[in-house]
Short mmCIF file of N, CA and C in Angstrom, two decimals:
data_model
loop_
_atom_site.label_atom_id
_atom_site.label_comp_id
_atom_site.label_asym_id
_atom_site.label_seq_id
_atom_site.Cartn_x
_atom_site.Cartn_y
_atom_site.Cartn_z
N UNK K 1 0.85 -1.17 0.00
CA UNK K 1 0.00 0.00 0.00
C UNK K 1 0.90 1.23 0.00
N UNK K 2 0.80 2.04 -1.03
CA UNK K 2 1.59 3.26 -1.13
C UNK K 2 0.78 4.44 -0.62
N UNK K 3 1.40 5.20 0.26
CA UNK K 3 0.74 6.39 0.80
C UNK K 3 1.72 7.55 0.76
N UNK K 4 1.19 8.73 0.53
CA UNK K 4 2.04 9.91 0.53
C UNK K 4 1.36 10.98 1.37
N UNK K 5 2.12 11.59 2.24
CA UNK K 5 1.60 12.68 3.05
C UNK K 5 2.05 13.97 2.40
N UNK K 6 1.09 14.81 2.07
CA UNK K 6 1.45 16.05 1.39
C UNK K 6 1.55 17.23 2.34
N UNK K 7 0.93 17.10 3.51
CA UNK K 7 0.93 18.24 4.41
C UNK K 7 0.72 17.77 5.84
N UNK K 8 1.43 18.38 6.77
CA UNK K 8 1.24 18.12 8.19
C UNK K 8 0.99 19.45 8.86
N UNK K 9 -0.17 19.56 9.49
CA UNK K 9 -0.50 20.81 10.19
C UNK K 9 -0.24 20.61 11.67
N UNK K 10 0.36 21.59 12.27
CA UNK K 10 0.62 21.56 13.70
C UNK K 10 -0.42 22.44 14.38
N UNK K 11 -1.04 21.88 15.42
CA UNK K 11 -2.08 22.63 16.14
C UNK K 11 -1.49 23.88 16.76
N UNK K 12 -2.31 24.91 16.94
CA UNK K 12 -1.82 26.12 17.60
C UNK K 12 -1.31 25.80 19.01
N UNK K 13 -0.64 26.72 19.60
CA UNK K 13 -0.03 26.51 20.90
C UNK K 13 -1.11 26.33 21.97
N UNK K 14 -1.68 25.15 22.02
CA UNK K 14 -2.74 24.80 22.97
C UNK K 14 -2.31 23.52 23.66
N UNK K 15 -2.25 23.55 24.96
CA UNK K 15 -1.77 22.39 25.71
C UNK K 15 -2.91 21.38 25.89
N UNK K 16 -3.02 20.46 24.95
CA UNK K 16 -4.07 19.45 24.98
C UNK K 16 -3.95 18.58 26.21
N UNK K 17 -2.71 18.21 26.55
CA UNK K 17 -2.49 17.34 27.71
C UNK K 17 -3.03 17.97 28.99
N UNK K 18 -2.75 19.24 29.20
CA UNK K 18 -3.24 19.93 30.41
C UNK K 18 -4.76 20.01 30.43
N UNK K 19 -5.35 20.27 29.27
CA UNK K 19 -6.81 20.35 29.18
C UNK K 19 -7.44 19.00 29.51
N UNK K 20 -6.84 17.93 29.01
CA UNK K 20 -7.36 16.58 29.29
C UNK K 20 -7.20 16.23 30.77
N UNK K 21 -6.08 16.62 31.36
CA UNK K 21 -5.85 16.33 32.78
C UNK K 21 -6.88 17.05 33.66
N UNK K 22 -7.27 18.25 33.26
CA UNK K 22 -8.27 18.99 34.04
C UNK K 22 -9.66 18.39 33.86
N UNK K 23 -9.96 17.95 32.65
CA UNK K 23 -11.29 17.40 32.36
C UNK K 23 -11.46 15.99 32.91
N UNK K 24 -10.41 15.17 32.82
CA UNK K 24 -10.48 13.77 33.25
C UNK K 24 -9.36 13.45 34.24
N UNK K 25 -9.38 14.02 35.44
CA UNK K 25 -8.26 13.83 36.37
C UNK K 25 -8.06 12.37 36.79
N UNK K 26 -9.14 11.60 36.88
CA UNK K 26 -9.04 10.20 37.31
C UNK K 26 -8.22 9.34 36.36
N UNK K 27 -8.23 9.69 35.09
CA UNK K 27 -7.49 8.92 34.09
C UNK K 27 -5.99 9.08 34.28
N UNK K 28 -5.57 10.21 34.84
CA UNK K 28 -4.14 10.51 34.95
C UNK K 28 -3.58 10.26 36.35
N UNK K 29 -4.37 9.62 37.22
CA UNK K 29 -3.88 9.33 38.57
C UNK K 29 -2.76 8.30 38.52
N UNK K 30 -1.88 8.38 39.52
CA UNK K 30 -0.81 7.40 39.63
C UNK K 30 -1.39 6.05 40.02
N UNK K 31 -0.68 5.00 39.70
CA UNK K 31 -1.12 3.66 40.07
C UNK K 31 -1.89 2.99 38.95
N UNK K 32 -2.34 1.80 39.23
CA UNK K 32 -3.04 0.99 38.24
C UNK K 32 -4.50 1.39 38.16
N UNK K 33 -4.96 1.68 36.96
CA UNK K 33 -6.37 1.98 36.76
C UNK K 33 -7.18 0.69 36.70
N UNK K 34 -8.48 0.83 36.70
CA UNK K 34 -9.37 -0.32 36.62
C UNK K 34 -10.42 -0.06 35.55
N UNK K 35 -10.61 -1.03 34.69
CA UNK K 35 -11.67 -0.96 33.69
C UNK K 35 -12.97 -1.33 34.39
N UNK K 36 -13.88 -0.36 34.49
CA UNK K 36 -15.11 -0.61 35.24
C UNK K 36 -16.32 -0.83 34.33
N UNK K 37 -16.10 -0.87 33.03
CA UNK K 37 -17.22 -1.09 32.10
C UNK K 37 -17.86 -2.45 32.35
N UNK K 38 -17.06 -3.49 32.41
CA UNK K 38 -17.56 -4.82 32.71
C UNK K 38 -16.41 -5.74 33.08
N UNK K 39 -16.74 -6.80 33.80
CA UNK K 39 -15.74 -7.79 34.16
C UNK K 39 -15.53 -8.75 32.99
N UNK K 40 -14.36 -9.36 32.95
CA UNK K 40 -14.06 -10.35 31.94
C UNK K 40 -14.44 -11.72 32.49
N UNK K 41 -15.20 -12.47 31.72
CA UNK K 41 -15.58 -13.83 32.11
C UNK K 41 -14.97 -14.79 31.11
N UNK K 42 -14.19 -15.73 31.61
CA UNK K 42 -13.59 -16.75 30.75
C UNK K 42 -14.58 -17.89 30.62
N UNK K 43 -15.02 -18.15 29.40
CA UNK K 43 -16.00 -19.21 29.14
C UNK K 43 -15.26 -20.51 28.82
N UNK K 44 -15.38 -21.47 29.72
CA UNK K 44 -14.73 -22.76 29.51
C UNK K 44 -15.61 -23.65 28.64
N UNK K 45 -14.98 -24.52 27.86
CA UNK K 45 -15.73 -25.50 27.10
C UNK K 45 -16.37 -26.49 28.07
N UNK K 46 -17.49 -27.10 27.68
CA UNK K 46 -18.16 -28.05 28.58
C UNK K 46 -17.26 -29.25 28.90
N UNK K 47 -17.40 -29.74 30.10
CA UNK K 47 -16.71 -30.95 30.57
C UNK K 47 -15.19 -30.86 30.55
N UNK K 48 -14.65 -29.67 30.61
CA UNK K 48 -13.20 -29.52 30.61
C UNK K 48 -12.68 -29.77 32.03
N UNK K 49 -11.52 -30.39 32.10
CA UNK K 49 -10.90 -30.67 33.40
C UNK K 49 -9.79 -29.67 33.66
N UNK K 50 -9.67 -29.20 34.90
CA UNK K 50 -8.60 -28.24 35.22
C UNK K 50 -7.21 -28.81 34.94
N UNK K 51 -6.31 -27.94 34.54
CA UNK K 51 -4.92 -28.33 34.27
C UNK K 51 -4.03 -27.61 35.27
N UNK K 52 -3.28 -28.38 36.03
CA UNK K 52 -2.31 -27.82 36.98
C UNK K 52 -0.93 -28.11 36.43
N UNK K 53 -0.20 -27.08 36.08
CA UNK K 53 1.14 -27.24 35.51
C UNK K 53 2.16 -26.73 36.52
N UNK K 54 3.17 -27.51 36.77
CA UNK K 54 4.21 -27.12 37.72
C UNK K 54 4.97 -25.88 37.24
N UNK K 55 5.55 -25.20 38.20
CA UNK K 55 6.34 -24.01 37.86
C UNK K 55 7.62 -24.42 37.15
N UNK K 56 8.15 -23.49 36.40
CA UNK K 56 9.43 -23.71 35.71
C UNK K 56 10.52 -23.01 36.51
N UNK K 57 11.74 -23.50 36.41
CA UNK K 57 12.82 -22.83 37.15
C UNK K 57 13.07 -21.42 36.60
N UNK K 58 13.35 -20.51 37.51
CA UNK K 58 13.68 -19.13 37.15
C UNK K 58 15.19 -18.99 37.27
N UNK K 59 15.86 -18.41 36.28
CA UNK K 59 17.31 -18.23 36.38
C UNK K 59 17.67 -17.46 37.65
N UNK K 60 18.71 -17.91 38.33
CA UNK K 60 19.11 -17.30 39.60
C UNK K 60 19.35 -15.79 39.45
N UNK K 61 19.91 -15.39 38.32
CA UNK K 61 20.20 -13.96 38.10
C UNK K 61 18.92 -13.13 38.02
N UNK K 62 17.80 -13.75 37.66
CA UNK K 62 16.54 -13.02 37.52
C UNK K 62 15.63 -13.17 38.73
N UNK K 63 16.01 -13.99 39.68
CA UNK K 63 15.14 -14.32 40.81
C UNK K 63 14.71 -13.09 41.61
N UNK K 64 15.63 -12.20 41.90
CA UNK K 64 15.30 -11.00 42.67
C UNK K 64 14.31 -10.11 41.91
N UNK K 65 14.54 -9.94 40.61
CA UNK K 65 13.64 -9.11 39.80
C UNK K 65 12.26 -9.75 39.68
N UNK K 66 12.20 -11.07 39.56
CA UNK K 66 10.91 -11.78 39.48
C UNK K 66 10.14 -11.61 40.78
N UNK K 67 10.81 -11.82 41.90
CA UNK K 67 10.15 -11.65 43.20
C UNK K 67 9.67 -10.22 43.41
N UNK K 68 10.47 -9.25 42.98
CA UNK K 68 10.07 -7.84 43.10
C UNK K 68 8.83 -7.56 42.26
N UNK K 69 8.78 -8.10 41.06
CA UNK K 69 7.62 -7.88 40.19
C UNK K 69 6.39 -8.58 40.74
N UNK K 70 6.54 -9.79 41.26
CA UNK K 70 5.41 -10.49 41.87
C UNK K 70 4.89 -9.74 43.09
N UNK K 71 5.80 -9.18 43.88
CA UNK K 71 5.39 -8.36 45.03
C UNK K 71 4.65 -7.10 44.59
N UNK K 72 5.13 -6.48 43.52
CA UNK K 72 4.47 -5.28 42.98
C UNK K 72 3.05 -5.62 42.53
N UNK K 73 2.90 -6.74 41.82
CA UNK K 73 1.58 -7.15 41.34
C UNK K 73 0.65 -7.47 42.51
N UNK K 74 1.20 -8.06 43.56
CA UNK K 74 0.39 -8.36 44.75
C UNK K 74 -0.04 -7.06 45.44
N UNK K 75 0.89 -6.11 45.58
CA UNK K 75 0.57 -4.84 46.22
C UNK K 75 -0.52 -4.07 45.47
N UNK K 76 -0.54 -4.22 44.15
CA UNK K 76 -1.54 -3.53 43.34
C UNK K 76 -2.88 -4.29 43.32
N UNK K 77 -2.90 -5.48 43.89
CA UNK K 77 -4.14 -6.26 43.91
C UNK K 77 -4.40 -7.05 42.65
N UNK K 78 -3.37 -7.20 41.81
CA UNK K 78 -3.52 -7.94 40.56
C UNK K 78 -3.50 -9.44 40.83
N UNK K 79 -2.61 -9.88 41.70
CA UNK K 79 -2.52 -11.30 42.07
C UNK K 79 -2.70 -11.42 43.57
N UNK K 80 -3.13 -12.60 43.99
CA UNK K 80 -3.37 -12.87 45.41
C UNK K 80 -2.78 -14.23 45.75
N UNK K 81 -2.07 -14.34 46.86
CA UNK K 81 -1.56 -15.66 47.25
C UNK K 81 -2.73 -16.61 47.57
N UNK K 82 -2.58 -17.87 47.20
CA UNK K 82 -3.61 -18.88 47.48
C UNK K 82 -2.95 -20.11 48.07
N UNK K 83 -3.72 -20.88 48.84
CA UNK K 83 -3.21 -22.12 49.42
C UNK K 83 -3.43 -23.31 48.51
N UNK K 84 -4.55 -23.30 47.78
CA UNK K 84 -4.88 -24.43 46.92
C UNK K 84 -5.58 -23.89 45.68
N UNK K 85 -5.25 -24.47 44.54
CA UNK K 85 -5.87 -24.03 43.30
C UNK K 85 -5.89 -25.20 42.32
N UNK K 86 -6.96 -25.27 41.51
CA UNK K 86 -7.07 -26.36 40.54
C UNK K 86 -6.33 -26.05 39.25
N UNK K 87 -6.35 -24.79 38.84
CA UNK K 87 -5.68 -24.38 37.60
C UNK K 87 -4.37 -23.69 37.95
N UNK K 88 -3.31 -24.03 37.25
CA UNK K 88 -2.03 -23.34 37.44
C UNK K 88 -1.25 -23.37 36.13
N UNK K 89 -0.62 -22.26 35.83
CA UNK K 89 0.22 -22.14 34.64
C UNK K 89 1.57 -21.59 35.06
N UNK K 90 2.63 -22.07 34.44
CA UNK K 90 3.96 -21.54 34.79
C UNK K 90 4.14 -20.12 34.28
N UNK K 91 5.05 -19.39 34.92
CA UNK K 91 5.33 -18.03 34.47
C UNK K 91 6.46 -18.05 33.45
N UNK K 92 6.45 -17.04 32.63
CA UNK K 92 7.51 -16.80 31.65
C UNK K 92 7.98 -15.37 31.88
N UNK K 93 9.27 -15.17 31.98
CA UNK K 93 9.82 -13.84 32.24
C UNK K 93 10.48 -13.30 30.97
N UNK K 94 10.13 -12.07 30.64
CA UNK K 94 10.66 -11.43 29.44
C UNK K 94 11.24 -10.09 29.84
N UNK K 95 12.45 -9.82 29.39
CA UNK K 95 13.08 -8.53 29.69
C UNK K 95 12.55 -7.49 28.70
N UNK K 96 12.02 -6.38 29.24
CA UNK K 96 11.48 -5.32 28.41
C UNK K 96 12.61 -4.43 27.90
N UNK K 97 12.28 -3.56 26.94
CA UNK K 97 13.28 -2.67 26.37
C UNK K 97 13.89 -1.75 27.41
N UNK K 98 13.10 -1.39 28.43
CA UNK K 98 13.61 -0.48 29.46
C UNK K 98 14.43 -1.21 30.52
N UNK K 99 14.64 -2.51 30.34
CA UNK K 99 15.45 -3.29 31.28
C UNK K 99 14.65 -3.95 32.38
N UNK K 100 13.40 -3.53 32.57
CA UNK K 100 12.57 -4.14 33.60
C UNK K 100 12.08 -5.51 33.12
N UNK K 101 11.49 -6.24 34.04
CA UNK K 101 11.05 -7.60 33.74
C UNK K 101 9.54 -7.65 33.60
N UNK K 102 9.08 -8.34 32.58
CA UNK K 102 7.65 -8.59 32.41
C UNK K 102 7.41 -10.05 32.79
N UNK K 103 6.49 -10.26 33.73
CA UNK K 103 6.15 -11.62 34.15
C UNK K 103 4.81 -11.97 33.51
N UNK K 104 4.81 -13.04 32.73
CA UNK K 104 3.60 -13.50 32.05
C UNK K 104 3.29 -14.93 32.47
N UNK K 105 2.03 -15.31 32.36
CA UNK K 105 1.64 -16.70 32.59
C UNK K 105 1.59 -17.40 31.24
N UNK K 106 2.09 -18.62 31.18
CA UNK K 106 2.07 -19.40 29.95
C UNK K 106 0.80 -20.24 29.92
N UNK K 107 -0.28 -19.65 29.42
CA UNK K 107 -1.57 -20.33 29.39
C UNK K 107 -1.67 -21.36 28.27
N UNK K 108 -0.64 -21.47 27.44
CA UNK K 108 -0.65 -22.50 26.39
C UNK K 108 -0.54 -23.89 27.00
N UNK K 109 -0.22 -23.96 28.29
CA UNK K 109 -0.07 -25.25 28.96
C UNK K 109 -1.40 -25.90 29.31
N UNK K 110 -2.51 -25.24 29.07
CA UNK K 110 -3.80 -25.86 29.37
C UNK K 110 -5.00 -24.96 29.24
N UNK K 111 -4.94 -23.76 29.80
CA UNK K 111 -6.12 -22.90 29.82
C UNK K 111 -6.56 -22.49 28.42
N UNK K 112 -5.63 -22.13 27.55
CA UNK K 112 -6.00 -21.68 26.20
C UNK K 112 -6.86 -22.71 25.48
N UNK K 113 -6.49 -23.99 25.59
CA UNK K 113 -7.23 -25.05 24.90
C UNK K 113 -8.60 -25.28 25.53
N UNK K 114 -8.77 -24.90 26.79
CA UNK K 114 -10.02 -25.14 27.51
C UNK K 114 -11.05 -24.03 27.31
N UNK K 115 -10.62 -22.90 26.76
CA UNK K 115 -11.53 -21.75 26.60
C UNK K 115 -12.33 -21.84 25.30
N UNK K 116 -13.58 -21.41 25.38
CA UNK K 116 -14.39 -21.31 24.17
C UNK K 116 -13.84 -20.18 23.32
N UNK K 117 -13.86 -20.38 22.02
CA UNK K 117 -13.33 -19.38 21.10
C UNK K 117 -14.43 -18.41 20.68
N UNK K 118 -14.13 -17.13 20.78
CA UNK K 118 -15.04 -16.09 20.31
C UNK K 118 -14.31 -15.31 19.23
N UNK K 119 -14.56 -15.67 18.00
CA UNK K 119 -13.87 -15.04 16.88
C UNK K 119 -14.55 -13.72 16.54
N UNK K 120 -13.72 -12.71 16.36
CA UNK K 120 -14.21 -11.39 16.01
C UNK K 120 -13.42 -10.93 14.79
N UNK K 121 -14.11 -10.57 13.70
CA UNK K 121 -13.37 -10.16 12.50
C UNK K 121 -12.71 -8.80 12.68
N UNK K 122 -11.42 -8.76 12.51
CA UNK K 122 -10.69 -7.49 12.61
C UNK K 122 -10.80 -6.74 11.29
N UNK K 123 -10.92 -5.42 11.36
CA UNK K 123 -11.02 -4.65 10.12
C UNK K 123 -9.69 -4.67 9.36
N UNK K 124 -9.78 -4.52 8.06
CA UNK K 124 -8.58 -4.45 7.22
C UNK K 124 -7.95 -3.07 7.38
N UNK K 125 -6.62 -2.99 7.34
CA UNK K 125 -5.96 -1.67 7.47
C UNK K 125 -6.47 -0.65 6.45
N UNK K 126 -6.75 -1.09 5.23
CA UNK K 126 -7.23 -0.17 4.20
C UNK K 126 -8.55 0.48 4.63
N UNK K 127 -9.42 -0.31 5.27
CA UNK K 127 -10.71 0.23 5.73
C UNK K 127 -10.50 1.26 6.84
N UNK K 128 -9.55 0.98 7.72
CA UNK K 128 -9.27 1.92 8.81
C UNK K 128 -8.72 3.23 8.24
N UNK K 129 -7.78 3.12 7.29
CA UNK K 129 -7.21 4.33 6.68
C UNK K 129 -8.29 5.14 5.97
N UNK K 130 -9.25 4.47 5.34
CA UNK K 130 -10.33 5.18 4.66
C UNK K 130 -11.17 5.96 5.67
N UNK K 131 -11.40 5.37 6.84
CA UNK K 131 -12.16 6.06 7.88
C UNK K 131 -11.41 7.27 8.43
N UNK K 132 -10.08 7.20 8.43
CA UNK K 132 -9.26 8.29 8.95
C UNK K 132 -9.11 9.44 7.96
N UNK K 133 -9.46 9.19 6.71
CA UNK K 133 -9.32 10.20 5.68
C UNK K 133 -10.10 11.46 6.06
N UNK K 134 -9.43 12.58 6.00
CA UNK K 134 -10.06 13.85 6.34
C UNK K 134 -9.92 14.21 7.80
N UNK K 135 -9.34 13.31 8.59
CA UNK K 135 -9.14 13.59 10.01
C UNK K 135 -8.17 14.74 10.21
N UNK K 136 -8.34 15.45 11.29
CA UNK K 136 -7.46 16.60 11.55
C UNK K 136 -6.61 16.42 12.80
N UNK K 137 -7.07 15.59 13.72
CA UNK K 137 -6.31 15.38 14.95
C UNK K 137 -6.13 13.88 15.15
N UNK K 138 -4.90 13.46 15.36
CA UNK K 138 -4.60 12.06 15.60
C UNK K 138 -3.82 11.96 16.90
N UNK K 139 -3.98 10.86 17.60
CA UNK K 139 -3.28 10.71 18.86
C UNK K 139 -2.75 9.29 19.01
N UNK K 140 -1.93 9.12 19.99
CA UNK K 140 -1.35 7.82 20.31
C UNK K 140 -1.53 7.61 21.80
N UNK K 141 -1.83 6.38 22.20
CA UNK K 141 -2.04 6.11 23.62
C UNK K 141 -1.19 4.90 24.01
N UNK K 142 -0.61 4.98 25.18
CA UNK K 142 0.18 3.88 25.73
C UNK K 142 -0.44 3.52 27.06
N UNK K 143 -1.09 2.38 27.12
CA UNK K 143 -1.75 1.95 28.35
C UNK K 143 -0.78 1.12 29.17
N UNK K 144 -0.32 1.68 30.26
CA UNK K 144 0.61 0.98 31.14
C UNK K 144 -0.11 -0.17 31.83
N UNK K 145 0.45 -1.36 31.74
CA UNK K 145 -0.15 -2.55 32.36
C UNK K 145 -1.61 -2.71 31.93
N UNK K 146 -1.88 -2.54 30.64
CA UNK K 146 -3.26 -2.49 30.13
C UNK K 146 -4.09 -3.71 30.53
N UNK K 147 -3.59 -4.92 30.30
CA UNK K 147 -4.38 -6.11 30.61
C UNK K 147 -4.60 -6.27 32.11
N UNK K 148 -3.72 -5.72 32.91
CA UNK K 148 -3.88 -5.84 34.35
C UNK K 148 -5.03 -4.97 34.85
N UNK K 149 -5.52 -4.07 34.02
CA UNK K 149 -6.62 -3.19 34.41
C UNK K 149 -7.99 -3.85 34.23
N UNK K 150 -8.01 -5.00 33.56
CA UNK K 150 -9.26 -5.73 33.37
C UNK K 150 -9.48 -6.66 34.55
N UNK K 151 -10.70 -6.65 35.08
CA UNK K 151 -11.00 -7.50 36.23
C UNK K 151 -11.71 -8.76 35.78
N UNK K 152 -11.25 -9.90 36.31
CA UNK K 152 -11.89 -11.18 36.03
C UNK K 152 -13.08 -11.38 36.96
N UNK K 153 -14.14 -11.96 36.43
CA UNK K 153 -15.29 -12.27 37.29
C UNK K 153 -14.90 -13.41 38.24
N UNK K 154 -15.64 -13.56 39.30
CA UNK K 154 -15.33 -14.58 40.30
C UNK K 154 -15.62 -16.00 39.80
N UNK K 155 -16.40 -16.12 38.73
CA UNK K 155 -16.78 -17.45 38.21
C UNK K 155 -15.57 -18.28 37.87
#
């Protein structure tokens, strides 16, 4: 797809960020936000059995950073210690560009296969670009810990 930009207009000296902070102060608060529109419910396939997968070894050099990240997630209320659980997935640690550690769960070990699939057709890039045609203001958003802001239902 070939595209050419013929003109870029810069908005007048108006501090959009400050205006947004005044209008929506809760969005700019420190700490982890919470998506309050609705809870996420994971729909399991019928008659599926829980999968408990043992933890994988963490490299000794990364142990301190992993523990610090797990403590941070616990302090934010993202994870909670439990005594007994039927489902368990090992963690995978990935070093981010900023040098910090991202701790992820490897749900390919069982949960992914047990979930019902809800396919949603994604729009084609060409269709999105057509919708943007004539637009005058464009923005970019970076959601820190975006998935951690979604709450799972108790089910």
